């Protein structure tokens, strides 16, 4: 049914439709509306049987999910930013134990400095923890990916995080098609745990594994993600058949057939990029877009195939791998590395939107003009105020006790407008 | 695509206004996207919200930088925040105030805009009259419906009722209708006066 | 409710011979049909108090629940010695997740069972003192606050033993550990505020809190049985000497646990809903010195010359426990196990001069 909903609400309804048995959550902006909505559904009895556990930290949230999932219950939680980091140990534990927990990450920047706005640094910080990572482009896709996530997670016995841009998607009210319970029940079967704590058939889960077998156990986690490369498109195809929508999958090309320049990106910025590309196409610029939906597993072969005919690739990232550049770019480079030496497109990294700085069509137009003219540096920071940066660098050079960077910069940039009435 | 930007202060229902606008457009079978400026909101701080309306899926995610319509819920912002930034001369502008543009110190400024698209409306007063509280957002939307003819008053009323039940909903619908009629009256006056 | 009192004969070690008892008074461990929940072959040290305590506690829990039990275990000695790759000594469904999350994992298991309508299956969370009072403390408190249906058992050997005997929040004053070495003007652990997990559990007013030692194993079994008859958050704190970490003889584990109780160092009691309901009194009080001497971790208090002030301070701490919990019947007199259980030595706040109120006339 078509409804005009806040993204968080759409996700909550999607999760509820999947009949989770244990929801454990700790509040953090901008995920709060999701768990509040689910708390309401459980408390009113609309979502039952389901235990909603108000936990004392994100570390506890993932731990409760681990215990619940190991007991054969479909478990769900949601977090962002600092919360994701706080449960980092438990993330590795869940994936290492092979528990199919599904979690929403409302992507938000990681401090310091504290920042509640959107970027991808949180999920990117956990890209190697063994969880599958899917990125939603729109609220509809966020809704759809949660259904697919439960199917995927339980098929592989591996946890899945669905990433949706904090505030930009979570707090945007837009039209979504919410499927009915019957259709979801047909698509998401009851959870059949691969392993379960059951007094009738006791098992020991979580014992130490020594050097004799650790590599093999870890390889299995990797093998499962490789298997996901096949399963993700299959589930997306099943989804299309069941619900009539093209959602999910590994990646989504847009106007790439004859594109010389390709923008690679994840998440909601793809919408703005596509609008920009449409305008440029009107002007005869041969530019296309490659949206990555699955970041882990990273679809090396599919990315290579999609990009190999382009002349240049611009990877637009919302995260910074401090000291080197862009996490997504590194993976894209890997995909292109095996392409024939002469034919590989030139690949540039653009770091944008950190801490919620808007990525505008105007900036993208200018960026792509530079790209097409081959004026782009290998690493660019979009809309960075170099004046502000250089002034702080000067201060640092002038004195070893120059004070905190952020405070200095904020004084430089000026206070937010809030003058006398 | 039609882009609306709404300015006000925390606690004045600015975010809700954008959502109601989007809901009204949805009621009329259109695509709409509403979102706030995601500031560290607190009561009294300047807040901006946005709404885009289109007949096809809206993919754009940037803030509304070139509004086709501007709604100002709190006139004390007018000389503090750049509320008019990016507005084209053809933009619809509706300001909640009992004063005139001259009295607001914008007499010269508004001559750059189309005079039949630029109005003040005492939405807060109308809201107080019909709901008991001077929360002007719903009334302002009623006025906007009359000014822009982008949405029907019925759609606005339906959105309000979906969001606010009972007497609160009805009061806000009444305020919206009052503002709608008020703006309609003003527009008729303006069309009689040579530009 | 304590285990039924018995007469026993002092044999130097205060051990009770099960064969001397009527069958119905024997410990569960005397039964051939016991669960052996943690079965033999594990790699615990000789004389490990934790292995002893865990065996008694879990078999009692299994019996109380008809074998319908799931355990969540924190990282630590118990977890490590019970699951030496590629073996496991556990004969119940058992999950080890992380060091600091055993209470939360147990909460998750209980929530899942509740969602599935399988509350006939019960949940035990367990860990050492480090995993309980330090790194797992927030999760423990959260579990208490929500009154999740979990029995949490802490095996307290007063340091991070598995990683090599480092100090924990449960390490007593003056004790030597690798991070509180016996050096300098104040050797060993500082005299801090301590962190009484049982008292903190009581502050949460959960349905049941109890302490026990491996010197009174039938008492331990009885307390587990009592706990499993209740629902909601329950906490059991078991004093378990560690020969390796404490530098005590492996044969002395039970004896040292008894000395901890008899000196007042470790009060043994039960509490319901935040009020002490029963106290296991000291039989024959001993000075703390007798408890400290057999442990190398306190050796620096006696050699090269005795730190009498430190020992006096430790004694004062023990005396405070005695006063606070009413561990002695009357003034300075012990109390043997002839007293039938539950005679009504209930919750007694100390009177103005520290005497037990409502007890009857002191000598």
PDB file of N, CA, C and O in Angstrom, chain A residues 98-146:
ATOM      1  N   UNK A  98      28.505 -16.756  13.398  1.00  0.00           N
ATOM      2  CA  UNK A  98      27.562 -17.087  12.331  1.00  0.00           C
ATOM      3  C   UNK A  98      26.115 -16.929  12.747  1.00  0.00           C
ATOM      4  O   UNK A  98      25.290 -17.820  12.519  1.00  0.00           O
ATOM      5  N   UNK A  99      25.773 -15.802  13.361  1.00  0.00           N
ATOM      6  CA  UNK A  99      24.407 -15.569  13.815  1.00  0.00           C
ATOM      7  C   UNK A  99      23.732 -14.556  12.899  1.00  0.00           C
ATOM      8  O   UNK A  99      24.253 -13.477  12.668  1.00  0.00           O
ATOM      9  N   UNK A 100      22.563 -14.883  12.358  1.00  0.00           N
ATOM     10  CA  UNK A 100      21.923 -14.047  11.329  1.00  0.00           C
ATOM     11  C   UNK A 100      21.145 -12.855  11.872  1.00  0.00           C
ATOM     12  O   UNK A 100      19.968 -12.673  11.568  1.00  0.00           O
ATOM     13  N   UNK A 101      21.824 -12.026  12.662  1.00  0.00           N
ATOM     14  CA  UNK A 101      21.181 -10.824  13.187  1.00  0.00           C
ATOM     15  C   UNK A 101      21.068  -9.811  12.050  1.00  0.00           C
ATOM     16  O   UNK A 101      21.970  -9.701  11.214  1.00  0.00           O
ATOM     17  N   UNK A 102      19.969  -9.065  12.025  1.00  0.00           N
ATOM     18  CA  UNK A 102      19.823  -7.981  11.057  1.00  0.00           C
ATOM     19  C   UNK A 102      19.815  -6.670  11.827  1.00  0.00           C
ATOM     20  O   UNK A 102      19.178  -6.556  12.870  1.00  0.00           O
ATOM     21  N   UNK A 103      20.553  -5.704  11.305  1.00  0.00           N
ATOM     22  CA  UNK A 103      20.665  -4.425  12.006  1.00  0.00           C
ATOM     23  C   UNK A 103      20.590  -3.286  11.017  1.00  0.00           C
ATOM     24  O   UNK A 103      21.181  -3.344   9.933  1.00  0.00           O
ATOM     25  N   UNK A 104      19.872  -2.236  11.399  1.00  0.00           N
ATOM     26  CA  UNK A 104      19.865  -1.006  10.602  1.00  0.00           C
ATOM     27  C   UNK A 104      20.951  -0.097  11.140  1.00  0.00           C
ATOM     28  O   UNK A 104      21.052   0.096  12.354  1.00  0.00           O
ATOM     29  N   UNK A 105      21.745   0.437  10.249  1.00  0.00           N
ATOM     30  CA  UNK A 105      22.693   1.464  10.637  1.00  0.00           C
ATOM     31  C   UNK A 105      22.243   2.765   9.975  1.00  0.00           C
ATOM     32  O   UNK A 105      22.228   2.866   8.753  1.00  0.00           O
ATOM     33  N   UNK A 106      21.843   3.723  10.804  1.00  0.00           N
ATOM     34  CA  UNK A 106      21.432   5.030  10.275  1.00  0.00           C
ATOM     35  C   UNK A 106      22.692   5.860  10.148  1.00  0.00           C
ATOM     36  O   UNK A 106      23.034   6.640  11.026  1.00  0.00           O
ATOM     37  N   UNK A 107      23.379   5.721   9.038  1.00  0.00           N
ATOM     38  CA  UNK A 107      24.729   6.251   8.884  1.00  0.00           C
ATOM     39  C   UNK A 107      24.912   7.669   9.406  1.00  0.00           C
ATOM     40  O   UNK A 107      24.201   8.597   9.002  1.00  0.00           O
ATOM     41  N   UNK A 108      25.897   7.763  10.288  1.00  0.00           N
ATOM     42  CA  UNK A 108      26.199   9.054  10.898  1.00  0.00           C
ATOM     43  C   UNK A 108      27.686   9.125  11.157  1.00  0.00           C
ATOM     44  O   UNK A 108      28.337   8.111  11.421  1.00  0.00           O
ATOM     45  N   UNK A 109      28.211  10.341  11.126  1.00  0.00           N
ATOM     46  CA  UNK A 109      29.645  10.553  11.312  1.00  0.00           C
ATOM     47  C   UNK A 109      30.101  10.092  12.691  1.00  0.00           C
ATOM     48  O   UNK A 109      29.317  10.058  13.641  1.00  0.00           O
ATOM     49  N   UNK A 110      31.349   9.731  12.769  1.00  0.00           N
ATOM     50  CA  UNK A 110      31.938   9.347  14.048  1.00  0.00           C
ATOM     51  C   UNK A 110      32.799  10.494  14.556  1.00  0.00           C
ATOM     52  O   UNK A 110      33.574  11.083  13.808  1.00  0.00           O
ATOM     53  N   UNK A 111      32.679  10.805  15.839  1.00  0.00           N
ATOM     54  CA  UNK A 111      33.502  11.851  16.455  1.00  0.00           C
ATOM     55  C   UNK A 111      34.802  11.266  16.965  1.00  0.00           C
ATOM     56  O   UNK A 111      34.980  10.070  16.984  1.00  0.00           O
ATOM     57  N   UNK A 112      35.773  12.044  17.465  1.00  0.00           N
ATOM     58  CA  UNK A 112      35.600  13.474  17.627  1.00  0.00           C
ATOM     59  C   UNK A 112      35.904  14.188  16.304  1.00  0.00           C
ATOM     60  O   UNK A 112      36.691  13.683  15.543  1.00  0.00           O
ATOM     61  N   UNK A 113      35.420  15.347  16.044  1.00  0.00           N
ATOM     62  CA  UNK A 113      34.474  16.064  16.891  1.00  0.00           C
ATOM     63  C   UNK A 113      33.081  15.450  16.795  1.00  0.00           C
ATOM     64  O   UNK A 113      32.702  14.924  15.739  1.00  0.00           O
ATOM     65  N   UNK A 114      32.318  15.546  17.858  1.00  0.00           N
ATOM     66  CA  UNK A 114      30.989  14.947  17.846  1.00  0.00           C
ATOM     67  C   UNK A 114      30.154  15.620  16.759  1.00  0.00           C
ATOM     68  O   UNK A 114      30.190  16.839  16.589  1.00  0.00           O
ATOM     69  N   UNK A 115      29.437  14.780  16.040  1.00  0.00           N
ATOM     70  CA  UNK A 115      28.678  15.272  14.897  1.00  0.00           C
ATOM     71  C   UNK A 115      27.530  14.302  14.698  1.00  0.00           C
ATOM     72  O   UNK A 115      27.742  13.086  14.673  1.00  0.00           O
ATOM     73  N   UNK A 116      26.312  14.810  14.605  1.00  0.00           N
ATOM     74  CA  UNK A 116      25.185  13.884  14.519  1.00  0.00           C
ATOM     75  C   UNK A 116      24.700  13.665  13.099  1.00  0.00           C
ATOM     76  O   UNK A 116      23.758  12.917  12.881  1.00  0.00           O
ATOM     77  N   UNK A 117      25.344  14.323  12.143  1.00  0.00           N
ATOM     78  CA  UNK A 117      24.843  14.290  10.771  1.00  0.00           C
ATOM     79  C   UNK A 117      25.448  13.167   9.950  1.00  0.00           C
ATOM     80  O   UNK A 117      26.335  12.449  10.375  1.00  0.00           O
ATOM     81  N   UNK A 118      24.937  13.063   8.733  1.00  0.00           N
ATOM     82  CA  UNK A 118      25.216  11.877   7.946  1.00  0.00           C
ATOM     83  C   UNK A 118      26.601  11.840   7.322  1.00  0.00           C
ATOM     84  O   UNK A 118      27.067  12.827   6.755  1.00  0.00           O
ATOM     85  N   UNK A 119      27.257  10.753   7.434  1.00  0.00           N
ATOM     86  CA  UNK A 119      28.256  10.314   6.473  1.00  0.00           C
ATOM     87  C   UNK A 119      28.418   8.810   6.665  1.00  0.00           C
ATOM     88  O   UNK A 119      27.677   8.205   7.450  1.00  0.00           O
ATOM     89  N   UNK A 120      29.330   8.179   5.989  1.00  0.00           N
ATOM     90  CA  UNK A 120      29.424   6.728   6.024  1.00  0.00           C
ATOM     91  C   UNK A 120      30.534   6.211   6.925  1.00  0.00           C
ATOM     92  O   UNK A 120      30.872   5.035   6.889  1.00  0.00           O
ATOM     93  N   UNK A 121      31.132   7.098   7.720  1.00  0.00           N
ATOM     94  CA  UNK A 121      32.303   6.652   8.471  1.00  0.00           C
ATOM     95  C   UNK A 121      31.958   5.522   9.442  1.00  0.00           C
ATOM     96  O   UNK A 121      32.804   4.687   9.735  1.00  0.00           O
ATOM     97  N   UNK A 122      30.733   5.488   9.940  1.00  0.00           N
ATOM     98  CA  UNK A 122      30.431   4.432  10.914  1.00  0.00           C
ATOM     99  C   UNK A 122      30.476   3.048  10.270  1.00  0.00           C
ATOM    100  O   UNK A 122      31.282   2.188  10.668  1.00  0.00           O
ATOM    101  N   UNK A 123      29.669   2.845   9.259  1.00  0.00           N
ATOM    102  CA  UNK A 123      29.665   1.529   8.632  1.00  0.00           C
ATOM    103  C   UNK A 123      31.019   1.206   8.015  1.00  0.00           C
ATOM    104  O   UNK A 123      31.490   0.066   8.078  1.00  0.00           O
ATOM    105  N   UNK A 124      31.653   2.195   7.441  1.00  0.00           N
ATOM    106  CA  UNK A 124      32.955   1.951   6.824  1.00  0.00           C
ATOM    107  C   UNK A 124      33.980   1.492   7.858  1.00  0.00           C
ATOM    108  O   UNK A 124      34.843   0.678   7.574  1.00  0.00           O
ATOM    109  N   UNK A 125      33.862   1.998   9.081  1.00  0.00           N
ATOM    110  CA  UNK A 125      34.825   1.596  10.107  1.00  0.00           C
ATOM    111  C   UNK A 125      34.711   0.103  10.409  1.00  0.00           C
ATOM    112  O   UNK A 125      35.654  -0.495  10.902  1.00  0.00           O
ATOM    113  N   UNK A 126      33.555  -0.466  10.102  1.00  0.00           N
ATOM    114  CA  UNK A 126      33.323  -1.882  10.389  1.00  0.00           C
ATOM    115  C   UNK A 126      33.254  -2.730   9.130  1.00  0.00           C
ATOM    116  O   UNK A 126      32.640  -3.796   9.116  1.00  0.00           O
ATOM    117  N   UNK A 127      33.909  -2.270   8.075  1.00  0.00           N
ATOM    118  CA  UNK A 127      33.767  -2.983   6.814  1.00  0.00           C
ATOM    119  C   UNK A 127      34.417  -4.358   6.832  1.00  0.00           C
ATOM    120  O   UNK A 127      34.079  -5.201   6.009  1.00  0.00           O
ATOM    121  N   UNK A 128      35.318  -4.595   7.768  1.00  0.00           N
ATOM    122  CA  UNK A 128      35.985  -5.891   7.788  1.00  0.00           C
ATOM    123  C   UNK A 128      35.474  -6.809   8.886  1.00  0.00           C
ATOM    124  O   UNK A 128      36.051  -7.864   9.134  1.00  0.00           O
ATOM    125  N   UNK A 129      34.387  -6.432   9.548  1.00  0.00           N
ATOM    126  CA  UNK A 129      33.973  -7.214  10.710  1.00  0.00           C
ATOM    127  C   UNK A 129      33.228  -8.490  10.333  1.00  0.00           C
ATOM    128  O   UNK A 129      32.866  -9.276  11.205  1.00  0.00           O
ATOM    129  N   UNK A 130      32.979  -8.695   9.065  1.00  0.00           N
ATOM    130  CA  UNK A 130      32.331  -9.938   8.664  1.00  0.00           C
ATOM    131  C   UNK A 130      30.843  -9.799   8.400  1.00  0.00           C
ATOM    132  O   UNK A 130      30.206 -10.735   7.943  1.00  0.00           O
ATOM    133  N   UNK A 131      30.268  -8.638   8.701  1.00  0.00           N
ATOM    134  CA  UNK A 131      28.862  -8.424   8.412  1.00  0.00           C
ATOM    135  C   UNK A 131      28.685  -8.071   6.932  1.00  0.00           C
ATOM    136  O   UNK A 131      29.528  -7.393   6.348  1.00  0.00           O
ATOM    137  N   UNK A 132      27.595  -8.527   6.370  1.00  0.00           N
ATOM    138  CA  UNK A 132      27.229  -8.080   5.036  1.00  0.00           C
ATOM    139  C   UNK A 132      26.735  -6.629   5.169  1.00  0.00           C
ATOM    140  O   UNK A 132      26.049  -6.299   6.133  1.00  0.00           O
ATOM    141  N   UNK A 133      27.123  -5.774   4.221  1.00  0.00           N
ATOM    142  CA  UNK A 133      26.709  -4.371   4.259  1.00  0.00           C
ATOM    143  C   UNK A 133      25.974  -4.024   2.981  1.00  0.00           C
ATOM    144  O   UNK A 133      26.526  -4.127   1.890  1.00  0.00           O
ATOM    145  N   UNK A 134      24.706  -3.599   3.146  1.00  0.00           N
ATOM    146  CA  UNK A 134      23.899  -3.174   2.009  1.00  0.00           C
ATOM    147  C   UNK A 134      23.536  -1.707   2.211  1.00  0.00           C
ATOM    148  O   UNK A 134      23.191  -1.302   3.323  1.00  0.00           O
ATOM    149  N   UNK A 135      23.608  -0.918   1.152  1.00  0.00           N
ATOM    150  CA  UNK A 135      23.337   0.522   1.248  1.00  0.00           C
ATOM    151  C   UNK A 135      22.091   0.887   0.454  1.00  0.00           C
ATOM    152  O   UNK A 135      21.998   0.588  -0.736  1.00  0.00           O
ATOM    153  N   UNK A 136      21.163   1.563   1.123  1.00  0.00           N
ATOM    154  CA  UNK A 136      19.904   1.948   0.490  1.00  0.00           C
ATOM    155  C   UNK A 136      20.010   3.316  -0.162  1.00  0.00           C
ATOM    156  O   UNK A 136      20.582   4.244   0.407  1.00  0.00           O
ATOM    157  N   UNK A 137      19.442   3.424  -1.346  1.00  0.00           N
ATOM    158  CA  UNK A 137      19.479   4.695  -2.066  1.00  0.00           C
ATOM    159  C   UNK A 137      18.295   5.588  -1.702  1.00  0.00           C
ATOM    160  O   UNK A 137      18.374   6.807  -1.788  1.00  0.00           O
ATOM    161  N   UNK A 138      17.205   4.944  -1.309  1.00  0.00           N
ATOM    162  CA  UNK A 138      15.997   5.707  -1.029  1.00  0.00           C
ATOM    163  C   UNK A 138      15.272   5.026   0.128  1.00  0.00           C
ATOM    164  O   UNK A 138      15.668   3.941   0.552  1.00  0.00           O
ATOM    165  N   UNK A 139      14.240   5.664   0.633  1.00  0.00           N
ATOM    166  CA  UNK A 139      13.479   5.054   1.719  1.00  0.00           C
ATOM    167  C   UNK A 139      12.774   3.786   1.251  1.00  0.00           C
ATOM    168  O   UNK A 139      12.655   2.820   1.993  1.00  0.00           O
ATOM    169  N   UNK A 140      12.326   3.765   0.015  1.00  0.00           N
ATOM    170  CA  UNK A 140      11.713   2.557  -0.508  1.00  0.00           C
ATOM    171  C   UNK A 140      12.724   1.417  -0.495  1.00  0.00           C
ATOM    172  O   UNK A 140      12.436   0.304  -0.088  1.00  0.00           O
ATOM    173  N   UNK A 141      13.938   1.729  -0.943  1.00  0.00           N
ATOM    174  CA  UNK A 141      14.940   0.668  -0.975  1.00  0.00           C
ATOM    175  C   UNK A 141      15.332   0.245   0.447  1.00  0.00           C
ATOM    176  O   UNK A 141      15.587  -0.927   0.697  1.00  0.00           O
ATOM    177  N   UNK A 142      15.353   1.213   1.364  1.00  0.00           N
ATOM    178  CA  UNK A 142      15.661   0.866   2.757  1.00  0.00           C
ATOM    179  C   UNK A 142      14.628  -0.134   3.274  1.00  0.00           C
ATOM    180  O   UNK A 142      14.965  -1.138   3.898  1.00  0.00           O
ATOM    181  N   UNK A 143      13.378   0.154   2.996  1.00  0.00           N
ATOM    182  CA  UNK A 143      12.308  -0.751   3.411  1.00  0.00           C
ATOM    183  C   UNK A 143      12.525  -2.120   2.783  1.00  0.00           C
ATOM    184  O   UNK A 143      12.559  -3.144   3.474  1.00  0.00           O
ATOM    185  N   UNK A 144      12.722  -2.125   1.466  1.00  0.00           N
ATOM    186  CA  UNK A 144      12.856  -3.386   0.731  1.00  0.00           C
ATOM    187  C   UNK A 144      14.075  -4.184   1.182  1.00  0.00           C
ATOM    188  O   UNK A 144      14.018  -5.424   1.279  1.00  0.00           O
ATOM    189  N   UNK A 145      15.164  -3.497   1.447  1.00  0.00           N
ATOM    190  CA  UNK A 145      16.394  -4.212   1.809  1.00  0.00           C
ATOM    191  C   UNK A 145      16.263  -4.951   3.135  1.00  0.00           C
ATOM    192  O   UNK A 145      16.920  -5.960   3.353  1.00  0.00           O
ATOM    193  N   UNK A 146      15.427  -4.450   4.022  1.00  0.00           N
ATOM    194  CA  UNK A 146      15.275  -5.160   5.294  1.00  0.00           C
ATOM    195  C   UNK A 146      14.618  -6.506   5.090  1.00  0.00           C
ATOM    196  O   UNK A 146      14.999  -7.502   5.710  1.00  0.00           O
TER     197      UNK A 146
END
